[in-house]
Tab-separated table of C-alpha atoms in Angstrom:
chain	number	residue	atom	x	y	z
A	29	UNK	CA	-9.143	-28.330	-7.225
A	30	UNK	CA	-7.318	-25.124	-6.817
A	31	UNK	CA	-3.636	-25.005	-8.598
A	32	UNK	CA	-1.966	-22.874	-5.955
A	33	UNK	CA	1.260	-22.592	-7.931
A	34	UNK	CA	-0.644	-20.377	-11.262
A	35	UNK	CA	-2.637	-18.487	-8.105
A	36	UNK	CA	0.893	-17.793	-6.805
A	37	UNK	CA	2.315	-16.460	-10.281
A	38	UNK	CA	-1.006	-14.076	-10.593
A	39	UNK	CA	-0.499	-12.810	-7.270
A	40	UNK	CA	3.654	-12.356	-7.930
A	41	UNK	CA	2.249	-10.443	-11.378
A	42	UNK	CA	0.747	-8.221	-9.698
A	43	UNK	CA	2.374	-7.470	-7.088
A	44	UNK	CA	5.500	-6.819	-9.340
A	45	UNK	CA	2.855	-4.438	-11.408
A	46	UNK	CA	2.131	-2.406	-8.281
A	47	UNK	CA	5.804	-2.053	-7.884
A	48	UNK	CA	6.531	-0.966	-11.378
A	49	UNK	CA	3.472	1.674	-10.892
A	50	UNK	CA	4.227	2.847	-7.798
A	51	UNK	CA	7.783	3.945	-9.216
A	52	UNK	CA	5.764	5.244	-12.469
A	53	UNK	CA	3.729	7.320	-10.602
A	54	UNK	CA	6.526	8.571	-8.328
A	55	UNK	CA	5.542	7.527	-5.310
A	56	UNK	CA	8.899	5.292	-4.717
A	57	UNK	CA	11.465	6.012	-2.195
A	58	UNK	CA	14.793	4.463	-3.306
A	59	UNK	CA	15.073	0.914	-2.579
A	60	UNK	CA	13.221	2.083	0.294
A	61	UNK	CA	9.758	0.707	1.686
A	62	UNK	CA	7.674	-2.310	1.112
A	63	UNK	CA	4.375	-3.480	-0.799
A	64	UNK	CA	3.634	-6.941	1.111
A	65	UNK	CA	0.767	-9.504	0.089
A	66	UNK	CA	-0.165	-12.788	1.005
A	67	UNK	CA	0.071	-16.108	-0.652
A	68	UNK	CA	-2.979	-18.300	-1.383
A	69	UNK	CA	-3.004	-21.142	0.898
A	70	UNK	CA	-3.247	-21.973	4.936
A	71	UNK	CA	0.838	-20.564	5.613
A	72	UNK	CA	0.896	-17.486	6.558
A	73	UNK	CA	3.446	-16.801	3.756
A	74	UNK	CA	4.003	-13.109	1.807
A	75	UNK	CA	5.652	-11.993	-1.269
A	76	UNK	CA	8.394	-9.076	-0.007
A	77	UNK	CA	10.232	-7.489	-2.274
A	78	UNK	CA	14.318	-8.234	-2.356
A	79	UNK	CA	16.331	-5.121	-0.176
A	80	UNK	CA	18.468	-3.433	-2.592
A	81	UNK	CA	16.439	-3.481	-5.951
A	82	UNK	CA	14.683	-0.412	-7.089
A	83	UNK	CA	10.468	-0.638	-7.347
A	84	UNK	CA	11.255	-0.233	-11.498
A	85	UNK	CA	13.127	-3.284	-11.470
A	86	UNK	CA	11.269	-5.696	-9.702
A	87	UNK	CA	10.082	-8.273	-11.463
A	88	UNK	CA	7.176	-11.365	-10.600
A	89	UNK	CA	10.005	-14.084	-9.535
A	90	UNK	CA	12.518	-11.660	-8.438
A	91	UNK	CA	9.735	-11.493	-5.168
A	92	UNK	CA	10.669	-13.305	-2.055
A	93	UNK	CA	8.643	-15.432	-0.329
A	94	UNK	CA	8.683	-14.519	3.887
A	95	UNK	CA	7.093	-15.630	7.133
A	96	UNK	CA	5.459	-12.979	9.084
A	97	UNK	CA	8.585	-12.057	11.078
A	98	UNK	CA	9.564	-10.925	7.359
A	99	UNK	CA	12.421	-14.217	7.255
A	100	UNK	CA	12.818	-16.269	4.409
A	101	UNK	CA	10.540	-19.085	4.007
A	102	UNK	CA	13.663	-20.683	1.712
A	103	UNK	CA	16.609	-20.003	1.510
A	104	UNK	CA	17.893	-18.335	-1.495
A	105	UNK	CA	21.558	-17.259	-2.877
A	106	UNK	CA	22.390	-13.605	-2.197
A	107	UNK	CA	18.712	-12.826	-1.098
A	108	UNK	CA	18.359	-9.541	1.076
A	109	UNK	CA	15.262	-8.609	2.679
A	110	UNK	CA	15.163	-5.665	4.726
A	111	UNK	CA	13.139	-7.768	8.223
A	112	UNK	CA	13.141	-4.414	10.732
A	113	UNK	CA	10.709	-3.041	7.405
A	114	UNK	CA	8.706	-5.770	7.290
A	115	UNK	CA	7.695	-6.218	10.742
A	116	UNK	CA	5.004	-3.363	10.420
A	117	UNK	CA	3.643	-4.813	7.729
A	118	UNK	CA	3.085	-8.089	9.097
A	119	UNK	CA	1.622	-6.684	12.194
A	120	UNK	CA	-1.165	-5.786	9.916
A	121	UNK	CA	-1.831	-8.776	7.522
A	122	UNK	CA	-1.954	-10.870	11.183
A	123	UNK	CA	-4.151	-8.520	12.892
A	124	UNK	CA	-6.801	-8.066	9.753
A	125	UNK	CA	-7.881	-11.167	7.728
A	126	UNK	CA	-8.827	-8.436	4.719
A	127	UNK	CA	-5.754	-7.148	4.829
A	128	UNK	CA	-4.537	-8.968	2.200
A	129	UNK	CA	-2.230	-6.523	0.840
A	130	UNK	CA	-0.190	-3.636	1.928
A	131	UNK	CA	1.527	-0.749	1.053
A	132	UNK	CA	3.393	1.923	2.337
A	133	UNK	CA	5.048	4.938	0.420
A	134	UNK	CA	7.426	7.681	2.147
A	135	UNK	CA	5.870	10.259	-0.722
A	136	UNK	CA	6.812	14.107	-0.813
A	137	UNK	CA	2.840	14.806	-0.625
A	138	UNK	CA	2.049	12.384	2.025
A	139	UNK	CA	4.988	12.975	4.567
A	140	UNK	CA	4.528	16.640	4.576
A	141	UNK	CA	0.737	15.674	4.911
A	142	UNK	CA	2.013	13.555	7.925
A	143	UNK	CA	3.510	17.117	9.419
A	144	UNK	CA	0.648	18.908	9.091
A	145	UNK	CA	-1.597	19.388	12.613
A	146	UNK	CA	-5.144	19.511	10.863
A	147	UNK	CA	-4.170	15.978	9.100
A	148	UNK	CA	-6.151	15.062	5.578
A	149	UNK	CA	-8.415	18.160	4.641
A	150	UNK	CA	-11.753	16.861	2.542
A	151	UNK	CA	-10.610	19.361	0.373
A	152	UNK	CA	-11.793	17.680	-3.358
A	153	UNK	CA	-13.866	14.412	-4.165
A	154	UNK	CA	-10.816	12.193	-3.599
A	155	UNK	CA	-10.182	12.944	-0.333
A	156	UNK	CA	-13.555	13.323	0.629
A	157	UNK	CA	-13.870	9.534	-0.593
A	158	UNK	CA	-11.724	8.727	2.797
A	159	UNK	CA	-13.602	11.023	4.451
A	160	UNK	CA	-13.632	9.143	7.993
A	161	UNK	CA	-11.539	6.433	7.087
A	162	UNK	CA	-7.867	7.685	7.563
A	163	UNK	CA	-6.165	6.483	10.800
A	164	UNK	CA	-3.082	8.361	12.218
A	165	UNK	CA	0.045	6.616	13.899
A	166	UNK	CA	2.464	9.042	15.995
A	167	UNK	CA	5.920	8.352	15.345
A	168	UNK	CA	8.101	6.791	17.654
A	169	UNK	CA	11.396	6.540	15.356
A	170	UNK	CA	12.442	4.466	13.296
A	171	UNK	CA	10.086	1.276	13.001
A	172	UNK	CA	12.790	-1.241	14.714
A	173	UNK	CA	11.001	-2.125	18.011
A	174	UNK	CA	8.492	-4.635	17.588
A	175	UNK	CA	6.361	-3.733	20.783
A	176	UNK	CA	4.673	-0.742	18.072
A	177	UNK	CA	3.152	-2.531	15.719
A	178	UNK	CA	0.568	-3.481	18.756
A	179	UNK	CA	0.047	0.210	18.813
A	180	UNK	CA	-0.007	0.424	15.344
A	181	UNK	CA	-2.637	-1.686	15.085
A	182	UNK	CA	-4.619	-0.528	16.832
A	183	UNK	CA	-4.480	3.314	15.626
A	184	UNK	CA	-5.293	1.033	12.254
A	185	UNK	CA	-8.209	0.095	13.587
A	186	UNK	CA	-10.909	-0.898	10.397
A	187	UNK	CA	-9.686	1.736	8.564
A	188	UNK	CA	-7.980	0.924	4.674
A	189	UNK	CA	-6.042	4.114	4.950
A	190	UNK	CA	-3.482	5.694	7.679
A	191	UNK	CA	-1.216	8.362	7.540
A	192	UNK	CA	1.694	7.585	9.573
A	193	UNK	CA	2.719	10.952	11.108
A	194	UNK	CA	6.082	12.357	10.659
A	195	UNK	CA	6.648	9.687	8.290
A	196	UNK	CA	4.523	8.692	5.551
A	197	UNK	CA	1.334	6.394	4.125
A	198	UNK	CA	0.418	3.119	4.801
A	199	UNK	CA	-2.860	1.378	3.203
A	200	UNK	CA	-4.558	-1.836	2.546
A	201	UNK	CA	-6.548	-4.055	0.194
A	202	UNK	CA	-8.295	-7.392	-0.319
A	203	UNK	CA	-6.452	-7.038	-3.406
A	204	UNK	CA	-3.270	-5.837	-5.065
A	205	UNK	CA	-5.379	-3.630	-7.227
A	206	UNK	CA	-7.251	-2.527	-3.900
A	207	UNK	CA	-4.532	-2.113	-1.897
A	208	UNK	CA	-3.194	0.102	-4.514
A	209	UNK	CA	-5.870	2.266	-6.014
A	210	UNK	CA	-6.340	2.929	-2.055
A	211	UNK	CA	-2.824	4.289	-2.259
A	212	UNK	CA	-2.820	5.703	-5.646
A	213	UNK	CA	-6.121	7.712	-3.803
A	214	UNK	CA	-4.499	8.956	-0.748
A	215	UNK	CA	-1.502	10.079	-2.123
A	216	UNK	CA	-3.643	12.420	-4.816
A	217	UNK	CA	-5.421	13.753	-2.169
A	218	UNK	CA	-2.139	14.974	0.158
A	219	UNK	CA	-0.850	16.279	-3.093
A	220	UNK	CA	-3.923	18.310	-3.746
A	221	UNK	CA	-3.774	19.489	-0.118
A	222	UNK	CA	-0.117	20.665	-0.571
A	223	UNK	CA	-0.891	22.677	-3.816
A	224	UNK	CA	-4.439	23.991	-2.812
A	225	UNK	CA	-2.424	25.425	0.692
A	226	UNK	CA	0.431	27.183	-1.344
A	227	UNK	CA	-2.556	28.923	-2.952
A	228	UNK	CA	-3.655	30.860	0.010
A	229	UNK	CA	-7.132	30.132	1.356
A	230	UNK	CA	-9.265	27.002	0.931
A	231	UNK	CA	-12.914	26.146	1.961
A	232	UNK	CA	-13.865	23.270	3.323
A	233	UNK	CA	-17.583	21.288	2.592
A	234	UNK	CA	-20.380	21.066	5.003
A	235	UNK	CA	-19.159	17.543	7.243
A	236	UNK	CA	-22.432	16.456	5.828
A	237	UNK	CA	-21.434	16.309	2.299
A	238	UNK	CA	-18.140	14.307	3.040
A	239	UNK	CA	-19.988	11.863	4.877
A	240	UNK	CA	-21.987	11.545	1.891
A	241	UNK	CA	-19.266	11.009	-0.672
A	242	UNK	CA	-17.201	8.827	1.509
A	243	UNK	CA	-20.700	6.402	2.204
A	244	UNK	CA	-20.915	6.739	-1.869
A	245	UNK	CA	-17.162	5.354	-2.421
A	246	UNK	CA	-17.882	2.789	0.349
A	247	UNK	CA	-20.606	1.491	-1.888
A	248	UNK	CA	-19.418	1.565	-5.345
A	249	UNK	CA	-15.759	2.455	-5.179
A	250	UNK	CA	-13.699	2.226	-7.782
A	251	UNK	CA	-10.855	0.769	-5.841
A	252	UNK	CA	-12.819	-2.518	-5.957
A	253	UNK	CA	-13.443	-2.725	-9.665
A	254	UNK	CA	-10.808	-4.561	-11.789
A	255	UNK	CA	-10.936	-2.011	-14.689
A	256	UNK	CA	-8.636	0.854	-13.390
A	257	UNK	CA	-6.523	-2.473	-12.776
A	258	UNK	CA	-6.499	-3.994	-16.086
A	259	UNK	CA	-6.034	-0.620	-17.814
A	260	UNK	CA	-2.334	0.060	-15.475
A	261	UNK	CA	-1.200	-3.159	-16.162
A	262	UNK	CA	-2.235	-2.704	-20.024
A	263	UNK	CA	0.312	0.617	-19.566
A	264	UNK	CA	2.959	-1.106	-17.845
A	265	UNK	CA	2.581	-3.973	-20.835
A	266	UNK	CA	3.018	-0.844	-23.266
A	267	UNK	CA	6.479	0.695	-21.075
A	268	UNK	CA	8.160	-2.545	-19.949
A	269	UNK	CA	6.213	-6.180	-20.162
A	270	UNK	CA	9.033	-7.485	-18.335
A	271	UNK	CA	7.639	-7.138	-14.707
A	272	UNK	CA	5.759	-10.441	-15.657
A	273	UNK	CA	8.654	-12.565	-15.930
């Protein structure tokens, strides 16, 4: 028989460790946007984090528990939740039974990647990983009318990875630790493309060697293997244990 409740506390774990990582790796934004995943069970219930706290202080039962308008499944004493955020990342958990998880980032790297014309450049191994598998979203303002995540869906497509243009970075997992190595991926790869530009020149590899690497990371990517995982959360046990609690 499955005990929900301890799948519920591993899931709150770590999605409270992808919080505390994204701020350690600088890819926070404020209290600003959301890393959403699903509960175990037949609801369609997700963990949101509370509007207001900072992605270093989140901890596993400071989470919030939402429906996927981004509400509150219970009510709870001075709980804020920011629902206009939300509402694009429900649009995708409804719309894609693997998307389990997801994150988006408003990074330095990946919204002036999101300006840029040409889009991701296969400019290193990383991004050549994605190589086909980045969707783009045009911005239409800020994300408060609810008729665009039908658009933004779609743009989504299949795809783990979209750069949301004019904006910032949105991907998604199976997984927490999916959902965030994915991230953790794109965002090295816009910040490679920002420093390799300021250089001057770059060359780009034949199409047919992208296409390669990205059908090699398919196959045997590391965003599916629990070691990278295990080893950031051993870190984060190391700076501040705390985001367990």
């Amino acid at each position: 028989m499955r005990n929900e409740a301890s799948e519920e506390w591993s899931v709150r774990c770590d999605l409270a460790a992808a919080y505390r990582l994204i701020a350690h790796f600088g890819m926070d934004d404020l209290i600003s946007t959301h890393l959403s995943v699903r509960l175990p069970g037949n609801d369609h219930r997700f963990l949101l984090n509370p509007y207001g706290m900072m992605f270093d202080e989140i901890t596993a039962s400071s989470l919030i528990v939402v429906d996927p308008d981004g509400y509150l499944v219970e009510d709870e004493e001075q709980a804020k939740i920011n629902n206009a955020g939300f509402t694009i990342h429900s649009a995708v958990h409804m719309s894609r039974e693997d998307a389990q998880c997801v994150m988006h980032t408003h990074t330095l790297a990946g919204m002036a990647v999101s300006a840029q014309e040409q889009g991701l450049l296969p400019l290193n191994q990383k991004s050549m990983c994605l190589y086909g598998n980045v969707a783009y979203h045009a911005f239409e303002g800020v994300a408060l009318d609810l008729d665009e995540r039908e658009r933004l869906v779609r743009d989504l497509g299949n795809k783990d990875f979209m750069i949301l243009k004019h904006h910032g970075l949105l991907t998604v997992g199976r997984t927490v630790s999916e959902a965030f190595l994915n991230m953790l991926t794109l965002e090295q790869s816009c910040r490679v493309q920002i420093a390799a530009l300021q250089g001057g020149n770059v060359t780009l590899p034949p199409a047919e060697v992208a296409a390669h690497t990205a059908a090699q990371f398919k196959e045997h990517g590391w965003n599916r293997s629990r070691r990278p995982w295990e080893a950031l959360k051993r870190r984060l046990d190391r700076i501040g244990p705390e985001y367990t609690t």
